[in-house]
mmCIF file of the C-alpha atoms, coordinates in Angstrom:
data_MODEL
# 
_entry.id   MODEL 
# 
loop_
_atom_site.group_PDB 
_atom_site.id 
_atom_site.type_symbol 
_atom_site.label_atom_id 
_atom_site.label_alt_id 
_atom_site.label_comp_id 
_atom_site.label_asym_id 
_atom_site.label_entity_id 
_atom_site.label_seq_id 
_atom_site.pdbx_PDB_ins_code 
_atom_site.Cartn_x 
_atom_site.Cartn_y 
_atom_site.Cartn_z 
_atom_site.occupancy 
_atom_site.B_iso_or_equiv 
_atom_site.pdbx_formal_charge 
_atom_site.auth_seq_id 
_atom_site.auth_comp_id 
_atom_site.auth_asym_id 
_atom_site.auth_atom_id 
_atom_site.pdbx_PDB_model_num 
ATOM 1   C CA . UNK A 1 1   ? 7.003   19.414  16.075  1.00 0.00 ? 1   UNK A CA 1 
ATOM 2   C CA . UNK A 1 2   ? 4.002   18.493  14.060  1.00 0.00 ? 2   UNK A CA 1 
ATOM 3   C CA . UNK A 1 3   ? 0.817   19.961  15.015  1.00 0.00 ? 3   UNK A CA 1 
ATOM 4   C CA . UNK A 1 4   ? -1.119  16.757  14.224  1.00 0.00 ? 4   UNK A CA 1 
ATOM 5   C CA . UNK A 1 5   ? 1.223   13.910  12.743  1.00 0.00 ? 5   UNK A CA 1 
ATOM 6   C CA . UNK A 1 6   ? -1.502  11.686  11.519  1.00 0.00 ? 6   UNK A CA 1 
ATOM 7   C CA . UNK A 1 7   ? -3.088  14.993  9.403   1.00 0.00 ? 7   UNK A CA 1 
ATOM 8   C CA . UNK A 1 8   ? 0.520   15.781  8.282   1.00 0.00 ? 8   UNK A CA 1 
ATOM 9   C CA . UNK A 1 9   ? 0.881   12.665  7.031   1.00 0.00 ? 9   UNK A CA 1 
ATOM 10  C CA . UNK A 1 10  ? -2.007  11.953  5.643   1.00 0.00 ? 10  UNK A CA 1 
ATOM 11  C CA . UNK A 1 11  ? -1.732  14.727  3.014   1.00 0.00 ? 11  UNK A CA 1 
ATOM 12  C CA . UNK A 1 12  ? 1.403   13.592  2.792   1.00 0.00 ? 12  UNK A CA 1 
ATOM 13  C CA . UNK A 1 13  ? 0.584   10.358  1.697   1.00 0.00 ? 13  UNK A CA 1 
ATOM 14  C CA . UNK A 1 14  ? -2.960  11.850  -0.814  1.00 0.00 ? 14  UNK A CA 1 
ATOM 15  C CA . UNK A 1 15  ? -0.560  13.927  -2.801  1.00 0.00 ? 15  UNK A CA 1 
ATOM 16  C CA . UNK A 1 16  ? 1.882   10.760  -4.391  1.00 0.00 ? 16  UNK A CA 1 
ATOM 17  C CA . UNK A 1 17  ? 1.305   9.023   -7.265  1.00 0.00 ? 17  UNK A CA 1 
ATOM 18  C CA . UNK A 1 18  ? 3.885   6.360   -6.590  1.00 0.00 ? 18  UNK A CA 1 
ATOM 19  C CA . UNK A 1 19  ? 4.086   4.244   -3.344  1.00 0.00 ? 19  UNK A CA 1 
ATOM 20  C CA . UNK A 1 20  ? 6.329   1.514   -2.139  1.00 0.00 ? 20  UNK A CA 1 
ATOM 21  C CA . UNK A 1 21  ? 5.558   -1.405  -0.148  1.00 0.00 ? 21  UNK A CA 1 
ATOM 22  C CA . UNK A 1 22  ? 7.715   -4.170  0.852   1.00 0.00 ? 22  UNK A CA 1 
ATOM 23  C CA . UNK A 1 23  ? 7.456   -7.899  2.252   1.00 0.00 ? 23  UNK A CA 1 
ATOM 24  C CA . UNK A 1 24  ? 10.048  -10.523 3.355   1.00 0.00 ? 24  UNK A CA 1 
ATOM 25  C CA . UNK A 1 25  ? 11.076  -13.357 1.497   1.00 0.00 ? 25  UNK A CA 1 
ATOM 26  C CA . UNK A 1 26  ? 11.206  -16.951 2.054   1.00 0.00 ? 26  UNK A CA 1 
ATOM 27  C CA . UNK A 1 27  ? 15.050  -15.964 2.795   1.00 0.00 ? 27  UNK A CA 1 
ATOM 28  C CA . UNK A 1 28  ? 14.137  -13.522 5.010   1.00 0.00 ? 28  UNK A CA 1 
ATOM 29  C CA . UNK A 1 29  ? 15.340  -10.620 3.264   1.00 0.00 ? 29  UNK A CA 1 
ATOM 30  C CA . UNK A 1 30  ? 13.026  -7.666  2.563   1.00 0.00 ? 30  UNK A CA 1 
ATOM 31  C CA . UNK A 1 31  ? 11.852  -6.993  -0.778  1.00 0.00 ? 31  UNK A CA 1 
ATOM 32  C CA . UNK A 1 32  ? 10.404  -3.279  -2.277  1.00 0.00 ? 32  UNK A CA 1 
ATOM 33  C CA . UNK A 1 33  ? 7.572   -2.514  -4.804  1.00 0.00 ? 33  UNK A CA 1 
ATOM 34  C CA . UNK A 1 34  ? 6.859   0.437   -6.396  1.00 0.00 ? 34  UNK A CA 1 
ATOM 35  C CA . UNK A 1 35  ? 2.850   0.419   -6.977  1.00 0.00 ? 35  UNK A CA 1 
ATOM 36  C CA . UNK A 1 36  ? 0.231   2.704   -6.878  1.00 0.00 ? 36  UNK A CA 1 
ATOM 37  C CA . UNK A 1 37  ? -1.184  5.122   -4.568  1.00 0.00 ? 37  UNK A CA 1 
ATOM 38  C CA . UNK A 1 38  ? -3.749  2.552   -2.231  1.00 0.00 ? 38  UNK A CA 1 
ATOM 39  C CA . UNK A 1 39  ? -6.567  2.483   -3.198  1.00 0.00 ? 39  UNK A CA 1 
ATOM 40  C CA . UNK A 1 40  ? -8.680  3.713   0.117   1.00 0.00 ? 40  UNK A CA 1 
ATOM 41  C CA . UNK A 1 41  ? -6.903  4.273   2.740   1.00 0.00 ? 41  UNK A CA 1 
ATOM 42  C CA . UNK A 1 42  ? -8.259  4.970   7.360   1.00 0.00 ? 42  UNK A CA 1 
ATOM 43  C CA . UNK A 1 43  ? -5.925  7.326   9.063   1.00 0.00 ? 43  UNK A CA 1 
ATOM 44  C CA . UNK A 1 44  ? -2.715  6.293   8.569   1.00 0.00 ? 44  UNK A CA 1 
ATOM 45  C CA . UNK A 1 45  ? -3.004  2.954   10.102  1.00 0.00 ? 45  UNK A CA 1 
ATOM 46  C CA . UNK A 1 46  ? -5.079  0.989   7.817   1.00 0.00 ? 46  UNK A CA 1 
ATOM 47  C CA . UNK A 1 47  ? -4.248  0.759   3.484   1.00 0.00 ? 47  UNK A CA 1 
ATOM 48  C CA . UNK A 1 48  ? -5.973  -0.897  0.842   1.00 0.00 ? 48  UNK A CA 1 
ATOM 49  C CA . UNK A 1 49  ? -4.205  -1.944  -1.935  1.00 0.00 ? 49  UNK A CA 1 
ATOM 50  C CA . UNK A 1 50  ? -4.918  -3.887  -5.245  1.00 0.00 ? 50  UNK A CA 1 
ATOM 51  C CA . UNK A 1 51  ? -2.684  -6.358  -6.777  1.00 0.00 ? 51  UNK A CA 1 
ATOM 52  C CA . UNK A 1 52  ? -3.220  -10.122 -8.337  1.00 0.00 ? 52  UNK A CA 1 
ATOM 53  C CA . UNK A 1 53  ? -3.252  -12.462 -6.075  1.00 0.00 ? 53  UNK A CA 1 
ATOM 54  C CA . UNK A 1 54  ? -1.095  -14.705 -7.989  1.00 0.00 ? 54  UNK A CA 1 
ATOM 55  C CA . UNK A 1 55  ? 1.917   -12.585 -7.621  1.00 0.00 ? 55  UNK A CA 1 
ATOM 56  C CA . UNK A 1 56  ? 5.412   -13.398 -5.722  1.00 0.00 ? 56  UNK A CA 1 
ATOM 57  C CA . UNK A 1 57  ? 4.308   -10.694 -2.927  1.00 0.00 ? 57  UNK A CA 1 
ATOM 58  C CA . UNK A 1 58  ? 0.887   -11.982 -1.743  1.00 0.00 ? 58  UNK A CA 1 
ATOM 59  C CA . UNK A 1 59  ? 2.594   -15.212 -1.581  1.00 0.00 ? 59  UNK A CA 1 
ATOM 60  C CA . UNK A 1 60  ? 5.070   -13.502 0.625   1.00 0.00 ? 60  UNK A CA 1 
ATOM 61  C CA . UNK A 1 61  ? 2.281   -11.934 3.118   1.00 0.00 ? 61  UNK A CA 1 
ATOM 62  C CA . UNK A 1 62  ? 0.316   -14.827 3.522   1.00 0.00 ? 62  UNK A CA 1 
ATOM 63  C CA . UNK A 1 63  ? 3.688   -16.844 4.401   1.00 0.00 ? 63  UNK A CA 1 
ATOM 64  C CA . UNK A 1 64  ? 4.980   -13.839 6.956   1.00 0.00 ? 64  UNK A CA 1 
ATOM 65  C CA . UNK A 1 65  ? 2.226   -10.705 6.736   1.00 0.00 ? 65  UNK A CA 1 
ATOM 66  C CA . UNK A 1 66  ? 4.714   -8.146  8.311   1.00 0.00 ? 66  UNK A CA 1 
ATOM 67  C CA . UNK A 1 67  ? 5.633   -5.478  5.887   1.00 0.00 ? 67  UNK A CA 1 
ATOM 68  C CA . UNK A 1 68  ? 6.233   -1.549  5.025   1.00 0.00 ? 68  UNK A CA 1 
ATOM 69  C CA . UNK A 1 69  ? 4.846   0.923   3.569   1.00 0.00 ? 69  UNK A CA 1 
ATOM 70  C CA . UNK A 1 70  ? 7.041   3.899   2.327   1.00 0.00 ? 70  UNK A CA 1 
ATOM 71  C CA . UNK A 1 71  ? 5.288   7.124   0.986   1.00 0.00 ? 71  UNK A CA 1 
ATOM 72  C CA . UNK A 1 72  ? 8.185   9.768   -0.398  1.00 0.00 ? 72  UNK A CA 1 
ATOM 73  C CA . UNK A 1 73  ? 7.625   13.182  -1.454  1.00 0.00 ? 73  UNK A CA 1 
ATOM 74  C CA . UNK A 1 74  ? 10.233  14.564  -4.033  1.00 0.00 ? 74  UNK A CA 1 
ATOM 75  C CA . UNK A 1 75  ? 8.959   17.933  -4.149  1.00 0.00 ? 75  UNK A CA 1 
ATOM 76  C CA . UNK A 1 76  ? 10.904  18.137  -0.231  1.00 0.00 ? 76  UNK A CA 1 
ATOM 77  C CA . UNK A 1 77  ? 13.224  15.247  -0.277  1.00 0.00 ? 77  UNK A CA 1 
ATOM 78  C CA . UNK A 1 78  ? 11.278  14.003  2.687   1.00 0.00 ? 78  UNK A CA 1 
ATOM 79  C CA . UNK A 1 79  ? 8.865   11.147  3.321   1.00 0.00 ? 79  UNK A CA 1 
ATOM 80  C CA . UNK A 1 80  ? 7.233   8.090   5.787   1.00 0.00 ? 80  UNK A CA 1 
ATOM 81  C CA . UNK A 1 81  ? 7.448   4.837   6.351   1.00 0.00 ? 81  UNK A CA 1 
ATOM 82  C CA . UNK A 1 82  ? 4.766   2.774   8.302   1.00 0.00 ? 82  UNK A CA 1 
ATOM 83  C CA . UNK A 1 83  ? 5.163   -0.634  9.800   1.00 0.00 ? 83  UNK A CA 1 
ATOM 84  C CA . UNK A 1 84  ? 2.719   -3.103  9.789   1.00 0.00 ? 84  UNK A CA 1 
ATOM 85  C CA . UNK A 1 85  ? 1.114   -6.161  9.065   1.00 0.00 ? 85  UNK A CA 1 
ATOM 86  C CA . UNK A 1 86  ? -0.529  -7.102  5.325   1.00 0.00 ? 86  UNK A CA 1 
ATOM 87  C CA . UNK A 1 87  ? -3.511  -9.083  4.792   1.00 0.00 ? 87  UNK A CA 1 
ATOM 88  C CA . UNK A 1 88  ? -4.920  -10.919 1.497   1.00 0.00 ? 88  UNK A CA 1 
ATOM 89  C CA . UNK A 1 89  ? -8.518  -9.694  1.228   1.00 0.00 ? 89  UNK A CA 1 
ATOM 90  C CA . UNK A 1 90  ? -10.523 -11.670 -1.449  1.00 0.00 ? 90  UNK A CA 1 
ATOM 91  C CA . UNK A 1 91  ? -13.522 -11.176 -0.181  1.00 0.00 ? 91  UNK A CA 1 
ATOM 92  C CA . UNK A 1 92  ? -16.410 -9.522  -2.083  1.00 0.00 ? 92  UNK A CA 1 
ATOM 93  C CA . UNK A 1 93  ? -17.480 -7.032  0.569   1.00 0.00 ? 93  UNK A CA 1 
ATOM 94  C CA . UNK A 1 94  ? -13.538 -5.847  0.506   1.00 0.00 ? 94  UNK A CA 1 
ATOM 95  C CA . UNK A 1 95  ? -13.018 -6.038  -3.541  1.00 0.00 ? 95  UNK A CA 1 
ATOM 96  C CA . UNK A 1 96  ? -16.310 -3.828  -4.074  1.00 0.00 ? 96  UNK A CA 1 
ATOM 97  C CA . UNK A 1 97  ? -15.024 -1.598  -1.840  1.00 0.00 ? 97  UNK A CA 1 
ATOM 98  C CA . UNK A 1 98  ? -12.194 -0.552  -3.684  1.00 0.00 ? 98  UNK A CA 1 
ATOM 99  C CA . UNK A 1 99  ? -12.199 -2.369  -7.177  1.00 0.00 ? 99  UNK A CA 1 
ATOM 100 C CA . UNK A 1 100 ? -12.876 -0.076  -9.872  1.00 0.00 ? 100 UNK A CA 1 
ATOM 101 C CA . UNK A 1 101 ? -14.279 -0.399  -13.476 1.00 0.00 ? 101 UNK A CA 1 
ATOM 102 C CA . UNK A 1 102 ? -11.850 -2.352  -15.326 1.00 0.00 ? 102 UNK A CA 1 
ATOM 103 C CA . UNK A 1 103 ? -9.584  -4.085  -12.748 1.00 0.00 ? 103 UNK A CA 1 
ATOM 104 C CA . UNK A 1 104 ? -10.272 -7.479  -14.358 1.00 0.00 ? 104 UNK A CA 1 
ATOM 105 C CA . UNK A 1 105 ? -8.167  -6.738  -17.287 1.00 0.00 ? 105 UNK A CA 1 
ATOM 106 C CA . UNK A 1 106 ? -5.226  -6.175  -15.395 1.00 0.00 ? 106 UNK A CA 1 
ATOM 107 C CA . UNK A 1 107 ? -5.639  -8.689  -11.954 1.00 0.00 ? 107 UNK A CA 1 
ATOM 108 C CA . UNK A 1 108 ? -7.526  -11.400 -14.118 1.00 0.00 ? 108 UNK A CA 1 
ATOM 109 C CA . UNK A 1 109 ? -6.661  -13.795 -10.911 1.00 0.00 ? 109 UNK A CA 1 
ATOM 110 C CA . UNK A 1 110 ? -8.518  -11.724 -8.190  1.00 0.00 ? 110 UNK A CA 1 
# 
């Protein structure tokens, strides 16, 4: 048993260069996508990712916010899946919190 699950899981998450996020299609099927790690996290309950607001994934989250994220540690063949809901944030405060210089080059639609 883990002494401090949140700390152990947080360390695993922070060491990964890739994360996987899932959304639900209009037909009700799960869709998985590899992403860069979250730009920010608070514990193991809140994560902030960046993507184009014009993407299929964003449309799916707007239609159905149910989601999961998965982090995989190859070295020890272990991972963690977290489930919850995804919210698409477009307000200026959120953007300033996580956006980095050069993001508009990749995320032209916001």
